[in-house]
Tab-separated table of C-alpha atoms in Angstrom:
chain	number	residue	atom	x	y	z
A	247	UNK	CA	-11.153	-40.259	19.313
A	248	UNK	CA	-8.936	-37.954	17.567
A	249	UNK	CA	-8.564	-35.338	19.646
A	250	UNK	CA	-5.726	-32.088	19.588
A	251	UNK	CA	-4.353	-30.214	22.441
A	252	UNK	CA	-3.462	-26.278	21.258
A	253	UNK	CA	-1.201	-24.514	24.370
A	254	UNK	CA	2.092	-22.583	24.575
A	255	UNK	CA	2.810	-24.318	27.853
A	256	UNK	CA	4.654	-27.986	26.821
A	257	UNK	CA	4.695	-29.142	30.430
A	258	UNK	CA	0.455	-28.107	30.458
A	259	UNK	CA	0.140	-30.020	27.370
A	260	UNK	CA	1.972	-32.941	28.306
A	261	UNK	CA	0.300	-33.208	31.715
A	262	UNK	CA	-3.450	-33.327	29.776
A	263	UNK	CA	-2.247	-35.499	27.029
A	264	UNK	CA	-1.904	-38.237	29.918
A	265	UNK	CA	-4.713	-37.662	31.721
A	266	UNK	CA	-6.629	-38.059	28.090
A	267	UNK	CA	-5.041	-41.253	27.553
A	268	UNK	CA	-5.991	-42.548	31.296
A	269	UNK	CA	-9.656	-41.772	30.368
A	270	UNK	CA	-8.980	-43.583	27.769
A	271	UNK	CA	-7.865	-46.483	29.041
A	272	UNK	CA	-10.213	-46.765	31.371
A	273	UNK	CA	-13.561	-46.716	28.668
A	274	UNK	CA	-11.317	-49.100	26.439
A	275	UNK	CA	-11.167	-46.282	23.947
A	276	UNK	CA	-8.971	-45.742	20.615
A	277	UNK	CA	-7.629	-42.200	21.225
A	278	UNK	CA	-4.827	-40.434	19.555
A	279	UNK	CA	-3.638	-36.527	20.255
A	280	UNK	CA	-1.909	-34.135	18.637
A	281	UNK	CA	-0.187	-31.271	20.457
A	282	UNK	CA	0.005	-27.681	18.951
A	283	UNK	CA	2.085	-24.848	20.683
A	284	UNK	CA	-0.034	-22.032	19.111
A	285	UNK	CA	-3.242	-21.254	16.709
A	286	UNK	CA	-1.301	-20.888	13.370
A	287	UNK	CA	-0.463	-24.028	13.819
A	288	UNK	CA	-3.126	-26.128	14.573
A	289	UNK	CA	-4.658	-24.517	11.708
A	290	UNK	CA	-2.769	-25.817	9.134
A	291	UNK	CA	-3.148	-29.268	10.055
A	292	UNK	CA	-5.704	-31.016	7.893
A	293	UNK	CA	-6.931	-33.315	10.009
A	294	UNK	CA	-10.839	-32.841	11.423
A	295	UNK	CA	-10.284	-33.565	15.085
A	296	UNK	CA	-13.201	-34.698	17.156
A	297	UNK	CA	-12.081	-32.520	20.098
A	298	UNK	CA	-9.685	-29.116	20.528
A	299	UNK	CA	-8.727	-28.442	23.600
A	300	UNK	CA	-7.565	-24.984	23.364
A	301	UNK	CA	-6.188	-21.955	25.353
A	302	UNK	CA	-7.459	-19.260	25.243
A	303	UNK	CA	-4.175	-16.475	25.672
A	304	UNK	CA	-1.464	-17.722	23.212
A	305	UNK	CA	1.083	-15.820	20.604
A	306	UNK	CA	0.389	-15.421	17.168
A	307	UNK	CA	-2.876	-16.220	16.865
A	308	UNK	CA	-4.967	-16.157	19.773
A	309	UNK	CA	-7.353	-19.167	20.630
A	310	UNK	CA	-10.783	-17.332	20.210
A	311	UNK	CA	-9.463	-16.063	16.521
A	312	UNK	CA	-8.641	-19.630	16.272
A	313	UNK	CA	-11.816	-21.305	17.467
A	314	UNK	CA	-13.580	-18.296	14.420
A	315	UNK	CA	-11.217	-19.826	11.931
A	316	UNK	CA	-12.130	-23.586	12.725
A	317	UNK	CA	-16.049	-22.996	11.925
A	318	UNK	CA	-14.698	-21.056	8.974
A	319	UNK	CA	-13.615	-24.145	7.913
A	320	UNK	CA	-16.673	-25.657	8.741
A	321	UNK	CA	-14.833	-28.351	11.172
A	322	UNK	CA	-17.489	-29.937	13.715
A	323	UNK	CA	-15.341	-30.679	15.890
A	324	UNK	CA	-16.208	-30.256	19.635
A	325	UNK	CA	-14.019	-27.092	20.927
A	326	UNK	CA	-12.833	-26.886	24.770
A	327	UNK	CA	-11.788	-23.739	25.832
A	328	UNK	CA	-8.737	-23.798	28.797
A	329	UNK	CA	-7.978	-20.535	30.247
A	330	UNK	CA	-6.447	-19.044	33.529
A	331	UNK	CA	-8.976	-15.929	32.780
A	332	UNK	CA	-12.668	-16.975	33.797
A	333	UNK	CA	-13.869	-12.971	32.441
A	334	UNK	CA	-13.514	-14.616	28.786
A	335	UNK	CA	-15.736	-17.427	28.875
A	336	UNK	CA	-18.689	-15.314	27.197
A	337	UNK	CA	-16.549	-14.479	24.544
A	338	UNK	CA	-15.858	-18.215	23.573
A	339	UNK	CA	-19.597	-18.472	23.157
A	340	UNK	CA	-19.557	-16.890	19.989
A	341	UNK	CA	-18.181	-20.392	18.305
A	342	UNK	CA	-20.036	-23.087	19.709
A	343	UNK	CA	-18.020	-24.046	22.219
A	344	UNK	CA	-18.631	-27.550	24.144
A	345	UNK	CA	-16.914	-26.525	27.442
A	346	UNK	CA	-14.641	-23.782	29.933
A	347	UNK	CA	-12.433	-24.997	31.721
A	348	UNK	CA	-10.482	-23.257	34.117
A	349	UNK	CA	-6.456	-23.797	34.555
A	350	UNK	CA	-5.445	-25.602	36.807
A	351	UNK	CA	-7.563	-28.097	35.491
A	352	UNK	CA	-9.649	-30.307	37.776
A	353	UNK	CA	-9.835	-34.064	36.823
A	354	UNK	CA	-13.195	-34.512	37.399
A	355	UNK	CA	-14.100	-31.274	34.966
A	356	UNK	CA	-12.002	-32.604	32.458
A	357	UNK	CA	-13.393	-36.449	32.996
A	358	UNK	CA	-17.265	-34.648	33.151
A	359	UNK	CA	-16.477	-32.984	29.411
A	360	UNK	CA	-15.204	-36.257	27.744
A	361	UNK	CA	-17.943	-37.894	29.115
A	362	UNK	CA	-20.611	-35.365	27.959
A	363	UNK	CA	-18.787	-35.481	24.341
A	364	UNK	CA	-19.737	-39.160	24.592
A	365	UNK	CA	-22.805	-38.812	25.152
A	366	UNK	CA	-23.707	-35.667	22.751
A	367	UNK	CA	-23.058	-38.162	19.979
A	368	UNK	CA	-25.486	-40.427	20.859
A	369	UNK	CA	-24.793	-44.320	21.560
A	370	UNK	CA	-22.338	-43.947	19.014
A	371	UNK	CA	-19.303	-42.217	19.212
A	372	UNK	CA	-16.421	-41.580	16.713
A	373	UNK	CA	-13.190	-44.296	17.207
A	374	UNK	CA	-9.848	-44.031	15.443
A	375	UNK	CA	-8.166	-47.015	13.282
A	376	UNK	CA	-4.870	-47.567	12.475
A	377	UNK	CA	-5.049	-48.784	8.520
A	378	UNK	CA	-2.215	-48.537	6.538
A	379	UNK	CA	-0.283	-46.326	7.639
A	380	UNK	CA	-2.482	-43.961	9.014
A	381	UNK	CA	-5.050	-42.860	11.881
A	382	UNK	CA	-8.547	-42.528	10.362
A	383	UNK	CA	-11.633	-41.894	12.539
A	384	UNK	CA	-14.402	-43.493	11.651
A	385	UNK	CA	-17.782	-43.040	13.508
A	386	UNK	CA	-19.414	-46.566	15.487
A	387	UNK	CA	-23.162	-45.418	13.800
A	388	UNK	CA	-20.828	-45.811	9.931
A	389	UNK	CA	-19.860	-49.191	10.339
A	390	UNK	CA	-22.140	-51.817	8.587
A	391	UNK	CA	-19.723	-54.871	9.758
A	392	UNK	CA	-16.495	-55.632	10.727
A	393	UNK	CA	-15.326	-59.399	9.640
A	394	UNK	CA	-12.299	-61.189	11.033
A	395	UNK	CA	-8.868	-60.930	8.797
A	396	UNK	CA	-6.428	-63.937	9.607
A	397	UNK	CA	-5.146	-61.780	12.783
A	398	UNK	CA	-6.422	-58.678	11.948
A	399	UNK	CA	-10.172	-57.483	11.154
A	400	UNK	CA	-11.303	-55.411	7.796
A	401	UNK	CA	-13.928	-53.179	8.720
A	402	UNK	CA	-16.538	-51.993	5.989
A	403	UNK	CA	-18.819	-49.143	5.891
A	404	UNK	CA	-21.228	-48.444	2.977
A	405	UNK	CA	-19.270	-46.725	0.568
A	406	UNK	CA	-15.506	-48.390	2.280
A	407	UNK	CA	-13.251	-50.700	3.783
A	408	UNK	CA	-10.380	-50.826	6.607
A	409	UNK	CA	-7.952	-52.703	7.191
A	410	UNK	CA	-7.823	-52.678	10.914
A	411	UNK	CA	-4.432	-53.967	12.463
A	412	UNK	CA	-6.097	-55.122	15.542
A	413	UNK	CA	-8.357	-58.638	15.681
A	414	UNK	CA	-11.945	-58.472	16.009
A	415	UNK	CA	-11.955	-59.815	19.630
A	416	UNK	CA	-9.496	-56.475	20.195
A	417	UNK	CA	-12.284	-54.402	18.333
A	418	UNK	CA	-15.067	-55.100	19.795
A	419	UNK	CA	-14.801	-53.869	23.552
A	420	UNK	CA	-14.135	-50.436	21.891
A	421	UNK	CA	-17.695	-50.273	19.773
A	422	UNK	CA	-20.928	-49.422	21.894
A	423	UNK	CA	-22.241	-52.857	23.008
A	424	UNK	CA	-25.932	-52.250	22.790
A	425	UNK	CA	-25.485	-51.338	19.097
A	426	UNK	CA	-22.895	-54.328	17.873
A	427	UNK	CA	-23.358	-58.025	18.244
A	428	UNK	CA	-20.776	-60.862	16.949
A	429	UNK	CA	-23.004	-62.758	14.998
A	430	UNK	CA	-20.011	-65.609	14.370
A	431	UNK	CA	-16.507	-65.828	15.055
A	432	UNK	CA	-15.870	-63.713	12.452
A	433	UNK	CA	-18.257	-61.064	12.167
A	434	UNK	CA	-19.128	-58.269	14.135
A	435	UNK	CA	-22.403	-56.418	12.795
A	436	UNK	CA	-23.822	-53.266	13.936
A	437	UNK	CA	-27.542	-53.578	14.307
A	438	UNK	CA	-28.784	-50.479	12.869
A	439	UNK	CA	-27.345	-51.820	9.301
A	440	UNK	CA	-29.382	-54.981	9.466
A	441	UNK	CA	-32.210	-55.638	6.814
A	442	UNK	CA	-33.630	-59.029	7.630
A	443	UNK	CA	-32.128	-62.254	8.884
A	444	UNK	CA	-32.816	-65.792	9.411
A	445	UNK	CA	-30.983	-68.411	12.021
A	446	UNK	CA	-27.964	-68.860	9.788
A	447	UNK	CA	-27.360	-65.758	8.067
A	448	UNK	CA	-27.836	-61.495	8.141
A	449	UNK	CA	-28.674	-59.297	5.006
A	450	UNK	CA	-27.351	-55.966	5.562
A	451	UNK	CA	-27.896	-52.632	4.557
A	452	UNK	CA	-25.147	-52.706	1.671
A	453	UNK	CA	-26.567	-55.824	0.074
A	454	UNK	CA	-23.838	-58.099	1.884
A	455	UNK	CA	-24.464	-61.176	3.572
A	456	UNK	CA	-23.061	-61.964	7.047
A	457	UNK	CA	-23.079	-65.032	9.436
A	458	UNK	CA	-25.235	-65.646	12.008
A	459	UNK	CA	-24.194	-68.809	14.331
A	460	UNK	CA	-26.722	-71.114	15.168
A	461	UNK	CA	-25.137	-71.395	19.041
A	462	UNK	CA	-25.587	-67.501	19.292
A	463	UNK	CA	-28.859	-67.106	17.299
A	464	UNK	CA	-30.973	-67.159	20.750
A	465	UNK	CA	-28.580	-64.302	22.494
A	466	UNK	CA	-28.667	-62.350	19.394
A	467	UNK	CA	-32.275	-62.295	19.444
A	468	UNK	CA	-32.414	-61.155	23.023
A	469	UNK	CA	-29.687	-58.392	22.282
A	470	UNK	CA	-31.922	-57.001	18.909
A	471	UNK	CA	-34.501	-57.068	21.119
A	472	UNK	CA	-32.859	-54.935	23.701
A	473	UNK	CA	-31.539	-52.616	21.074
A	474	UNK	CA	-35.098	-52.239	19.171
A	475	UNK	CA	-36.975	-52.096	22.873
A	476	UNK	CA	-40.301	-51.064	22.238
A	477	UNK	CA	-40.263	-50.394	18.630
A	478	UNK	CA	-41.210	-53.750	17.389
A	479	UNK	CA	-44.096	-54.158	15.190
């Protein structure tokens, strides 16, 4: 998740920013947060953040004239409100917002609204790569495959490829595991991109071919199975 933290408090910002990264541990989740001292600011960053945590009382520019100028933009990202001033939350309607939190913040509020992000998009969820040099989030349901690199993992949507510092035995506990099977030791294929198959290999949605062991053909079948439940012809 890319996710950005807009506050004029530092020690406030710092103190979410962990508890972010604990959630994050804990659901074995790629997450990386930026930190903004005031609207102008987090405005000018290019980046399309999955979540903004933002206060609502700040200098400059305040957060609701923020949160206007964000679906100006046209940015989907989610938008949490954080306030010490409960009388505002109607206001913060007027943009979509996801949540209202009130300061001090209460771990199991902020644990609820990171959970309910998770599970507004669906089975799959948006996770963040490290290629080259940069952070890039990519969402799970974009993947077609993801196929084992020496040590590292190159992971290929329809219309792209990553290369992924981490190994694909590293990647997969962070994809959704009712959606992604690995099909060999290395490939990893999302089952929504699969066109037709047989016991040694996968056709995928981008014309590519991946590998299907023989040893893991029966547990593939059951997961499919489990993924297409009751909409098998």
């Amino acid at each position: 998740m890319l996710i950005a933290i807009c506050d004029d408090e530092p020690l406030f910002c710092e103190t979410l920013k962990e508890k972010i990264y604990t959630y994050s541990n804990k659901n074995n989740l790629d997450t990386c947060i930026d930190i903004f001292y005031d609207g102008q600011a987090l405005l000018n960053e290019n980046r399309e953040y999955d979540i903004v945590f933002l206060d609502y009382q700040m200098p400059n520019i305040n957060g609701l004239d923020a949160a206007k100028e964000i679906r100006k933009k046209n940015m989907l990202s989610m938008i949490v409100f954080i306030s010490s001033f409960p009388e505002v939350v109607y206001k913060t309607f007027l943009y979509n917002t996801f949540r209202f939190l009130i300061k001090p913040l209460k771990d199991e509020e902020l644990y609820e609204a990171l959970d309910s992000f998770r599970k507004e998009k669906g089975h799959h969820y948006p996770v963040l790569i490290y290629s080259e040099g940069e952070h890039i989030s990519i969402n799970t349901r974009d993947i077609v495959y993801i196929e084992a690199n020496g040590r590292n993992s190159i992971i290929r949507t329809a219309n792209d490829s990553f290369h992924c510092t981490k190994s694909i035995n590293k990647v997969y506990p962070l994809l959704p595991s009712n959606c992604f099977f690995i099909t060999h030791r290395s490939f990893i294929v999302n089952f929504n991109s699969i066109v037709s198959f047989d016991k040694s290999s996968i056709k995928l949605i981008n014309g590519e071919i991946a590998k299907l062991s023989r040893d893991r053909f029966p547990r593939f079948i059951d997961a499919l199975n489990t993924y297409y439940s009751d909409n098998t012809i």
